[in-house]
CSV table of C-alpha atoms in Angstrom, one decimal:
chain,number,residue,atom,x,y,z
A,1,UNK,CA,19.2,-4.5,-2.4
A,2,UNK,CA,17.8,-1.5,-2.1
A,3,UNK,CA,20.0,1.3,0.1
A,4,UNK,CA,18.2,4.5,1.2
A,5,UNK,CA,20.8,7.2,2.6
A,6,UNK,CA,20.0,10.3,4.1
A,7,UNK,CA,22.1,13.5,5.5
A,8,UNK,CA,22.1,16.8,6.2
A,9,UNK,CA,20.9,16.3,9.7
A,10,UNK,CA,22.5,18.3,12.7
A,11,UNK,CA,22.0,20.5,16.1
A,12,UNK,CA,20.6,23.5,15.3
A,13,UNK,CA,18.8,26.7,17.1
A,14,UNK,CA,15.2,27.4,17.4
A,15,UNK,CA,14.6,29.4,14.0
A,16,UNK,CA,17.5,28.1,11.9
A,17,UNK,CA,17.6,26.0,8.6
A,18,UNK,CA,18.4,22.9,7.6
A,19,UNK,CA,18.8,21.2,4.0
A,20,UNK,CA,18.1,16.9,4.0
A,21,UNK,CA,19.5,15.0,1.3
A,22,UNK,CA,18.2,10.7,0.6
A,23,UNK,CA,19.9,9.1,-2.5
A,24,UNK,CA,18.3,6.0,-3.1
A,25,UNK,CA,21.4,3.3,-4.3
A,26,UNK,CA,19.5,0.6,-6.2
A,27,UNK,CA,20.9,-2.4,-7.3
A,28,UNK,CA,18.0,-4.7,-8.3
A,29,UNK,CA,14.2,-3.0,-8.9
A,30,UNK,CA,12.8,0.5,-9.2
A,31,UNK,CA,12.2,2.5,-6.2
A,32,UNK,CA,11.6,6.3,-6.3
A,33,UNK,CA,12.5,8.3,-3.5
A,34,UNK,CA,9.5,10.6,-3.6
A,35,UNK,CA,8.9,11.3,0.6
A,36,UNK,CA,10.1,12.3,3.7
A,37,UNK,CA,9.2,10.8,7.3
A,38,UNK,CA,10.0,11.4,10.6
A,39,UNK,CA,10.2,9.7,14.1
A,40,UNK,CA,10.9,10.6,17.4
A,41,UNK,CA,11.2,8.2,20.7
A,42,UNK,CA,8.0,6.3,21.8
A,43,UNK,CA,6.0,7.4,18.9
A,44,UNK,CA,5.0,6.3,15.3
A,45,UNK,CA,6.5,7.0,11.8
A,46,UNK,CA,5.0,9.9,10.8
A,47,UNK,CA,4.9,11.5,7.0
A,48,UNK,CA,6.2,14.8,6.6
A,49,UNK,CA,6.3,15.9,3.0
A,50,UNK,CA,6.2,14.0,-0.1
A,51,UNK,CA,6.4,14.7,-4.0
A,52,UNK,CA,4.4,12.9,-6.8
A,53,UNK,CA,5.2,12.4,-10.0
A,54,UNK,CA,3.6,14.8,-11.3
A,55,UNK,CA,5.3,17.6,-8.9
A,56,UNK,CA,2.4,18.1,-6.7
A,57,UNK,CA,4.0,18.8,-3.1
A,58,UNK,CA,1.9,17.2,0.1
A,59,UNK,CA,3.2,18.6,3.6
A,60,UNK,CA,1.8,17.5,7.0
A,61,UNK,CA,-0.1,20.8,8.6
A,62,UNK,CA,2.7,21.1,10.9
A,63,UNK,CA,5.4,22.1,8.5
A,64,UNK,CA,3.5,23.8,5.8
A,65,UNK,CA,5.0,27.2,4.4
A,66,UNK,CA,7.9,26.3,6.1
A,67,UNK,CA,9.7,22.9,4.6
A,68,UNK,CA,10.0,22.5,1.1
A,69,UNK,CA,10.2,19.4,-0.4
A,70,UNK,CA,12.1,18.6,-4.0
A,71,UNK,CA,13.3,15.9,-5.8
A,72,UNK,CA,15.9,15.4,-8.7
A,73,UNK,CA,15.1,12.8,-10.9
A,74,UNK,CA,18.3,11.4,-12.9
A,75,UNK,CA,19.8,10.9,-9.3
A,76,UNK,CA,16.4,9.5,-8.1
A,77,UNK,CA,17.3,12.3,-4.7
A,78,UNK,CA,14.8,13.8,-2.7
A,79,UNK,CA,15.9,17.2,-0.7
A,80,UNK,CA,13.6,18.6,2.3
A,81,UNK,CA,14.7,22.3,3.0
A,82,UNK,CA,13.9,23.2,6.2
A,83,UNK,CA,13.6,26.6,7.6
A,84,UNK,CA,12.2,28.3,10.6
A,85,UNK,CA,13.0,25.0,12.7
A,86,UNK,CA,11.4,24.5,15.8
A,87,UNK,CA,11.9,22.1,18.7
A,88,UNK,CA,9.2,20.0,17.7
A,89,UNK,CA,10.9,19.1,14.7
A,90,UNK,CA,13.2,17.3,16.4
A,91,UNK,CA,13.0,14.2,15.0
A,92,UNK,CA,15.1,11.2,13.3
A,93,UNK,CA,14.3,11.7,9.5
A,94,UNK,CA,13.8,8.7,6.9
A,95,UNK,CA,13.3,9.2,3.3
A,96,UNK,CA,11.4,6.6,1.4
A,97,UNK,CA,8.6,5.8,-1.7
A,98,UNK,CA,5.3,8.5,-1.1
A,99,UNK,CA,2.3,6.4,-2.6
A,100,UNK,CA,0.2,9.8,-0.8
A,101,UNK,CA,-0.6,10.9,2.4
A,102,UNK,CA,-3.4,7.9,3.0
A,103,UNK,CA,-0.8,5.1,2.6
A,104,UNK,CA,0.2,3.5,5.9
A,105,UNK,CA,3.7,4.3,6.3
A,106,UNK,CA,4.2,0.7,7.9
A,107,UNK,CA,3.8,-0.7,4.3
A,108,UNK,CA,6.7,0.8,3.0
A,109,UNK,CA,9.0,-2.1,3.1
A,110,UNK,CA,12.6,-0.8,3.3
A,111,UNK,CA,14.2,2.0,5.7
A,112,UNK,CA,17.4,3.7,5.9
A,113,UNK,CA,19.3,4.7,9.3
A,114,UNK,CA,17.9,8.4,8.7
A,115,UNK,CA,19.2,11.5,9.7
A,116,UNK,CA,18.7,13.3,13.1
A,117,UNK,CA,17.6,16.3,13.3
A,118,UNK,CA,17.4,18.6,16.7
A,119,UNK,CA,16.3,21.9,17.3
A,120,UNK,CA,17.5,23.4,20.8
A,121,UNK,CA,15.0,26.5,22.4
């Protein structure tokens, strides 16, 4: 079984930073924790930032230039500093495989509890 853990979530003001950890705890197969997601009540999954193997860094428009996504390898961890918060980012935050921004989040088989995030005005 595959465990995906994330922290580093909190309350925090309009403007202030925020660091996200996700260790991936693997006990049987390979998974690489390469992306981060988001999801808020009553909508969908959606992808905010994700790292490939080769380094290159995809962000969703909304958080470009102002999240920052980076992964460490031997501990197969993924980090998303976050800076400049806003209440829109408000959001419970999932870490999981990035196969690129095209691939249906939904296919992504296994899911953590994530980590909430909220952003108060």
């Amino acid at each position: 079984q595959v465990q995906l853990v994330e922290s580093g979530g909190s309350l925090v003001q309009a403007g202030g930073s925020l660091r996200l950890s996700c260790v991936a705890s693997e006990t049987i197969g390979s998974v690489e924790v390469r992306g981060w997601y988001r999801q808020t009540p009553g909508n969908q999954r959606e992808m905010v930032a994700g790292i490939t193997s080769d380094g290159r860094a995809d962000y969703v428009e909304s958080v470009k230039g102002r999240f920052t996504i980076s992964r460490d390898n031997a501990k197969n961890a993924v980090y998303l500093e976050m800076s400049d918060l806003r209440p829109e980012d408000t959001a419970v935050y999932h870490c999981n495989q990035y196969y690129g921004m095209e691939y249906p989040i939904w296919r992504y088989p296994r899911w953590g509890p994530g980590t909430r995030v909220t952003v108060s005005s």
